[in-house]
Coordinates of C-alpha atoms in Angstrom, one line a residue:
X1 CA -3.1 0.9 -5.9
X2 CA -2.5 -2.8 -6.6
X3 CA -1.2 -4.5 -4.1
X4 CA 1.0 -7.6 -5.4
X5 CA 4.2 -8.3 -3.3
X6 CA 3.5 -8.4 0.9
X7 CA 6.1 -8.4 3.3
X8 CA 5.1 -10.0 7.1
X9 CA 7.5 -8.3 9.7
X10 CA 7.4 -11.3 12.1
X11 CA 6.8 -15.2 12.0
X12 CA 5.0 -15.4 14.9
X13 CA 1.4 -17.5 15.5
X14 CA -0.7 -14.7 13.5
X15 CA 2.6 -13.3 11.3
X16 CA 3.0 -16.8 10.3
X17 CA -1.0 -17.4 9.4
X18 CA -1.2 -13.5 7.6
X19 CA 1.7 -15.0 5.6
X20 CA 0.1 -18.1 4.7
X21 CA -3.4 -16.7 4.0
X22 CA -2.5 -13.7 1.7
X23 CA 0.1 -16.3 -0.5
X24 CA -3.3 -18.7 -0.5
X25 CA -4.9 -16.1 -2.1
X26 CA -2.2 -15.7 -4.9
X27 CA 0.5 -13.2 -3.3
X28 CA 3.7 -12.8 -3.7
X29 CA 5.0 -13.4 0.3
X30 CA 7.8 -12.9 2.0
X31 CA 8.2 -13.3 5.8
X32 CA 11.1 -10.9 7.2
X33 CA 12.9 -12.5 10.4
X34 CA 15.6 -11.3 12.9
X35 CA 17.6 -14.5 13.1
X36 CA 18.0 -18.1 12.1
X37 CA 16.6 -18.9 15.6
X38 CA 13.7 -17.0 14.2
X39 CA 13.6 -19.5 11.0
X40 CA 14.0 -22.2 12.7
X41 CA 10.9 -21.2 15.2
X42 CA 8.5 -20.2 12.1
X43 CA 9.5 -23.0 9.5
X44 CA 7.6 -25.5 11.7
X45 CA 4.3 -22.9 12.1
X46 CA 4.1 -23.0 8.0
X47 CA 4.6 -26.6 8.0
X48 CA 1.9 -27.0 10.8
X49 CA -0.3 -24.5 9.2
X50 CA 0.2 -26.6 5.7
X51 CA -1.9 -29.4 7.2
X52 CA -4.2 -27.6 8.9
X53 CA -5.8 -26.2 5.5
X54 CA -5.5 -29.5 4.4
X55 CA -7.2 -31.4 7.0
X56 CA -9.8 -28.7 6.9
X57 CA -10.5 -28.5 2.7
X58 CA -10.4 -32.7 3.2
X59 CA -12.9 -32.1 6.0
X60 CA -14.9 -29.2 3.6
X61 CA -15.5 -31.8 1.2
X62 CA -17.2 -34.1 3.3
X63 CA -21.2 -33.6 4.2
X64 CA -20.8 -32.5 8.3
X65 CA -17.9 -30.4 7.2
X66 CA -20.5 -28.4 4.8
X67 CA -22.0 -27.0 8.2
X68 CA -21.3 -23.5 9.5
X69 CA -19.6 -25.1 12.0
X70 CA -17.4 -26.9 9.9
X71 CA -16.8 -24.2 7.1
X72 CA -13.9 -22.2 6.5
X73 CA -15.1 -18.9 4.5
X74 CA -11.3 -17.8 4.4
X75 CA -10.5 -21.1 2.4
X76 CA -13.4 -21.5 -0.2
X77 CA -17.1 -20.7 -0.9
X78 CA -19.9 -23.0 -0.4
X79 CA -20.8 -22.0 -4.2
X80 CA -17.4 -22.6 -5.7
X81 CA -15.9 -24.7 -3.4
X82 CA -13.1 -27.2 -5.7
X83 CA -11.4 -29.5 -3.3
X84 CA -8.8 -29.9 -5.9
X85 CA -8.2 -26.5 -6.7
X86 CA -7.9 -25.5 -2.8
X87 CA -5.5 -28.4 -2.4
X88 CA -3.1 -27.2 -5.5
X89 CA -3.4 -23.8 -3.7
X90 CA -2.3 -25.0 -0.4
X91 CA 0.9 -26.5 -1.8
X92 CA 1.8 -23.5 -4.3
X93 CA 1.2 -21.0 -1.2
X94 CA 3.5 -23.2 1.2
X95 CA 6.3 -23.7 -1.7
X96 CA 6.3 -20.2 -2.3
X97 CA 6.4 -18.3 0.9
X98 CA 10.2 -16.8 1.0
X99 CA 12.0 -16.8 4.2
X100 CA 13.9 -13.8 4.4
X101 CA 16.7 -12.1 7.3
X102 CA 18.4 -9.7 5.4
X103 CA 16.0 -6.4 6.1
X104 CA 16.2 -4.3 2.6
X105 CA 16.1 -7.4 0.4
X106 CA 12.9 -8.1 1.8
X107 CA 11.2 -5.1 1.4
X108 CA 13.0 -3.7 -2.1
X109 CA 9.3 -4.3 -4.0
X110 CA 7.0 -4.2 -1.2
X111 CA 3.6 -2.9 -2.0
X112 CA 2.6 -3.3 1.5
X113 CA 4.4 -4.5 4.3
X114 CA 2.5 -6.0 7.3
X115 CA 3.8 -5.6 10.7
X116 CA 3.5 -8.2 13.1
X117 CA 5.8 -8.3 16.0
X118 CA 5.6 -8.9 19.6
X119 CA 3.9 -6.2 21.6
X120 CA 6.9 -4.0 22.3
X121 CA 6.4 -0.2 21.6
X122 CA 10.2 0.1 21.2
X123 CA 10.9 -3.0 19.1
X124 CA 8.4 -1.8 16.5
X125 CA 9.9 1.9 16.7
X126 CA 13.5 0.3 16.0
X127 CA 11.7 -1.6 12.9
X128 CA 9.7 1.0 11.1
X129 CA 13.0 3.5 11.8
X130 CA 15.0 0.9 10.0
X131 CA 12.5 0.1 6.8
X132 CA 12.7 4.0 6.3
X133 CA 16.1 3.9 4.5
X134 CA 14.6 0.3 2.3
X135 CA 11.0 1.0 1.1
X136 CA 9.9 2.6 -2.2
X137 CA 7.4 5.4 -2.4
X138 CA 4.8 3.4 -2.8
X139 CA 4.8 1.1 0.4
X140 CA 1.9 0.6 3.0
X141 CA 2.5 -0.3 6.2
X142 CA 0.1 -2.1 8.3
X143 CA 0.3 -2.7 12.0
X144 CA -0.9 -6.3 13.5
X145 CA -0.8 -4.8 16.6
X146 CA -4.0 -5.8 19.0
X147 CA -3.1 -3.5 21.6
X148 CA -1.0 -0.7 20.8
X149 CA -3.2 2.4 18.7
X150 CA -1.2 3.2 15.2
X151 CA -1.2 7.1 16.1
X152 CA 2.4 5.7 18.5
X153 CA 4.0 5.2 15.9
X154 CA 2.8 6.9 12.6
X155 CA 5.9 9.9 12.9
X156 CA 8.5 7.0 13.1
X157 CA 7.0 5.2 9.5
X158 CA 8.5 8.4 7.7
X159 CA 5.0 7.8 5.6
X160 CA 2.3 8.6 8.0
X161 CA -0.3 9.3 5.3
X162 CA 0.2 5.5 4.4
X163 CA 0.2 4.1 7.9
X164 CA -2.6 2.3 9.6
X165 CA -4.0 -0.9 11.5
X166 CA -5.2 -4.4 10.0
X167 CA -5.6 -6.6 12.6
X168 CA -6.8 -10.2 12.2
X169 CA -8.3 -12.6 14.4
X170 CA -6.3 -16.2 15.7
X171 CA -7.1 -18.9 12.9
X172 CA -7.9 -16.5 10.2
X173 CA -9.1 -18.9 7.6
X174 CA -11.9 -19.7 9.6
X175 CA -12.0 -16.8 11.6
X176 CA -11.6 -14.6 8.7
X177 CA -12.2 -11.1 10.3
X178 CA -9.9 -8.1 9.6
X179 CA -10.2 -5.2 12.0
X180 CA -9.1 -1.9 9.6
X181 CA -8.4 1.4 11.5
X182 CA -7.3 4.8 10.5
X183 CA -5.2 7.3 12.3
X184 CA -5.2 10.7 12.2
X185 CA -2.7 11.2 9.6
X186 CA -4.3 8.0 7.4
X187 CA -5.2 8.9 4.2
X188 CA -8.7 7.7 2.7
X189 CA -7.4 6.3 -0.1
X190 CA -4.9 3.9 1.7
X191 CA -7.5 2.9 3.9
X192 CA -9.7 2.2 1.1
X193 CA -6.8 0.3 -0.2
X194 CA -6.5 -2.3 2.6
X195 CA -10.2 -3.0 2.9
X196 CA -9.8 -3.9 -1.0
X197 CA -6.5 -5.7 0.4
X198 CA -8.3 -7.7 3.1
X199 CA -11.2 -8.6 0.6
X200 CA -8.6 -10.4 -1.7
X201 CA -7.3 -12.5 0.9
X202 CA -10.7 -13.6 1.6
X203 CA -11.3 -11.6 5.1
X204 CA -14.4 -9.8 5.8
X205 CA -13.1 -6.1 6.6
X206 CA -14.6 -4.3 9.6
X207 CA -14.0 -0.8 9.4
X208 CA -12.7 1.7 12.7
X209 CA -13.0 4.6 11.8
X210 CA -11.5 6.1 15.0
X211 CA -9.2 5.0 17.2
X212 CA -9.7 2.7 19.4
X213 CA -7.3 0.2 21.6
X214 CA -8.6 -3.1 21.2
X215 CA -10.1 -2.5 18.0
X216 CA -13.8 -4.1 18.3
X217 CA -13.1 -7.5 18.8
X218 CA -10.3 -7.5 21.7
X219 CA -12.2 -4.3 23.4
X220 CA -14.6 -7.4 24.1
X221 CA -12.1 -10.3 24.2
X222 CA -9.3 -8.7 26.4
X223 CA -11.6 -8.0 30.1
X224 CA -12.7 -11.7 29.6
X225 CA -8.6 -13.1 29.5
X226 CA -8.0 -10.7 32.3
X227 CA -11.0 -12.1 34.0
X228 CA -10.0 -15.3 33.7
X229 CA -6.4 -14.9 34.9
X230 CA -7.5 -12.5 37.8
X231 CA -9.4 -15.5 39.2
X232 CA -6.8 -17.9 38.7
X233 CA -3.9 -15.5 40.3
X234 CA -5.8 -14.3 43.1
X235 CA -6.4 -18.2 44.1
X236 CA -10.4 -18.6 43.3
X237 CA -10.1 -21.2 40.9
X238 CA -8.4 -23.3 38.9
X239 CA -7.8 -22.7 34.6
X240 CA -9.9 -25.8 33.4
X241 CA -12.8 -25.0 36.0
X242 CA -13.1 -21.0 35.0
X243 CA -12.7 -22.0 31.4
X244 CA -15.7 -24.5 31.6
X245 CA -17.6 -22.3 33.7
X246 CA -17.6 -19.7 30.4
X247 CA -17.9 -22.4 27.7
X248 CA -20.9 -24.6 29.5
X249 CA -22.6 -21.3 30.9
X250 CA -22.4 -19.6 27.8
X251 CA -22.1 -22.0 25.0
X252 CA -18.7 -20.7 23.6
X253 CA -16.1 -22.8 22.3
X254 CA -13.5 -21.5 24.1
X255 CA -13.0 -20.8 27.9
X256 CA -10.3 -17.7 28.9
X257 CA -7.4 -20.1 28.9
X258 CA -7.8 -22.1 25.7
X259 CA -7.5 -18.5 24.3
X260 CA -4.7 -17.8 25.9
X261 CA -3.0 -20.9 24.9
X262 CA -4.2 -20.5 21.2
X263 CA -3.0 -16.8 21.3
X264 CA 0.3 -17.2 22.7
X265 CA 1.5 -16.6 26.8
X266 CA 4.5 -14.3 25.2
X267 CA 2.0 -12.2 23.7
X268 CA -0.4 -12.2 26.7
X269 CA 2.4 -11.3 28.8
X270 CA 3.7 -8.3 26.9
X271 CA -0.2 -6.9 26.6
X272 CA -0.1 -7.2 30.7
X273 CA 3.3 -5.9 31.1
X274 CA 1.8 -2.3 29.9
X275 CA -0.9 -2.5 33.0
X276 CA 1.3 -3.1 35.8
X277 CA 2.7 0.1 37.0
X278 CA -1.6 1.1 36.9
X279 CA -1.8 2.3 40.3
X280 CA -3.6 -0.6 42.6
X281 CA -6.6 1.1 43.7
X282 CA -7.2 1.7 40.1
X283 CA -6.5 -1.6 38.2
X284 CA -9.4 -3.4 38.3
X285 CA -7.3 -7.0 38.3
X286 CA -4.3 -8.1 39.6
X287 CA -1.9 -7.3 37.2
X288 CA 1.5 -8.2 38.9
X289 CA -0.2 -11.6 40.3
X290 CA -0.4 -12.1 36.3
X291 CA 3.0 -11.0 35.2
X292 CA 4.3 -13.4 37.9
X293 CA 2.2 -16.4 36.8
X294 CA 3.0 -15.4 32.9
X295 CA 6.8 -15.4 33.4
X296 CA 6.9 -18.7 35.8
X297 CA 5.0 -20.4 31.8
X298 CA 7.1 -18.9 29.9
X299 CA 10.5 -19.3 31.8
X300 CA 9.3 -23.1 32.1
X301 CA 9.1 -23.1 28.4
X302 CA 5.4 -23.1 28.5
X303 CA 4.2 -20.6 25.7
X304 CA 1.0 -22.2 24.9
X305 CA -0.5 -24.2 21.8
X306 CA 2.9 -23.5 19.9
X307 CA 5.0 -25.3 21.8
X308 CA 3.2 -27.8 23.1
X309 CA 2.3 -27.1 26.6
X310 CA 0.5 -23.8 28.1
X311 CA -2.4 -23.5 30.2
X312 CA -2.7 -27.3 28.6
X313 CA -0.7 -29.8 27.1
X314 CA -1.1 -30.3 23.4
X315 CA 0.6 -32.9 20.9
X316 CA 2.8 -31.5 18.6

């Protein structure tokens, strides 16, 4: 199937750089939101994500940005790199993103529709009930999800057989990784579809071929955030002391908490909302210690990178 027209259920951090990459790459995008509140809170991501691709093809172009440090494989090639051309791309993908609150307008020519809400089994039910009554025949539907396993919600798509996970990684056009997983009622040739999907938007497809929560990537990432947070809630230590404790004893960019912050404290706090009721003596970390310390962030308006001020502040 050719895939031309992609709908992004969501303008969140990831929603917002899905949206950005696959119209980079030459398609058709439209971002579905709830509410103008929602437009108003995803305009400014696009415009932020705008100069972020610029900064980094400018910074491409020079010699320490044609390191593998520097290099952003979701952007350009070393072999055909064209500073020019990446620019003009840039500022067709940004002018041509669409906006878009009313639900079956959005979706009326969908080839595949990517879904990329908050982590909230029942939102996501409501959605995929509603896009039944809207899609043609030949929609896909892709989950974002990083926590929740596709097999939850395949029966409520209405299309099962097309139904499955793509999950990307935070800054995708450098971190151009997409996680493809199947669930029981997947069939092949849809699966086959998105890897050739995830290929044209310049990701480097990593098939699961079973179910898994956490796909590969957050089976690994997620005990090191909870980790983190555990020490932080139970009183050990302070954020900027465990996060340099993993990036100088390790050598990793990143500590816990700059994660965090890059990822979102909304999102973290929905993924630890689902471990809360775990019975004490079997929750390995002190889950309610981090809802707490989550919702005192986020009621303080402290949501992480995207808006400024998390774990750290950040100019905006």
């Amino acid at each position: 199937m050719e895939i031309k027209n992609v709908v992004v259920v969501g303008g969140g951090v990831l929603g917002s750089q899905i949206a950005f990459q696959s119209a980079y790459c030459g398609f058709d995008v439209t971002i579905w939101l709830r509410s103008e509140g929602s437009i108003t809170r995803t305009q400014p991501k696009l415009d932020n994500l705008k100069e972020v691709y610029i900064d980094t093809i400018n910074k491409m172009a020079t010699p320490e940005g044609q390191t593998p440090e520097g290099w952003a494989r979701g952007i350009a090639d070393y072999e055909t790199f064209d500073k020019e051309q990446c620019l003009a791309k840039v500022e067709t993908a940004y002018n041509d993103i669409k906006l878009e609150l009313d639900l079956e307008k959005a979706v009326k020519d969908a080839d595949l529709i990517i879904e990329s809400m908050a982590e909230n089994v029942d939102e996501k039910i409501a959605i995929y009930q509603r896009l039944k009554g809207y899609l043609p025949e030949k929609t896909i539907i892709v989950t974002n999800s990083s926590t929740l396993l596709p097999s939850k919600f395949a029966k409520h798509t209405g299309r099962p057989e097309k139904y499955l996970s793509l999950h990307f990684a935070n800054s995708i056009w450098k971190n151009n990784i997409a996680e493809i997983m199947v669930q029981k009622q997947t069939d092949n040739k849809y699966f086959e579809d998105i890897i050739e999907f995830a290929k044209a938007i310049r990701m480097i497809p990593l098939p699961v071929k079973k179910e898994k929560s956490g796909y590969l990537l957050n089976s690994m990432l997620v005990p090191l955030l909870f980790s983190g947070m555990d020490l932080y809630v139970n009183g050990i230590s302070d954020p900027e002391s465990i996060d340099k404790a993993w990036t100088l004893g390790t050598g990793a960019p990143k500590g816990p908490f700059q994660i965090l912050d890059t990822v979102g404290l909304t999102t973290t706090y929905n993924i630890v909302l689902m471990y809360v009721k775990i019975p004490s003596f079997l929750a390995p970390y002190n889950f309610k210690g981090m809802e707490k310390m989550l919702k005192k962030y986020i009621d303080e308006g402290k949501l992480g990178m995207a808006s400024g001020e998390g774990f750290y502040k950040y100019d905006k």
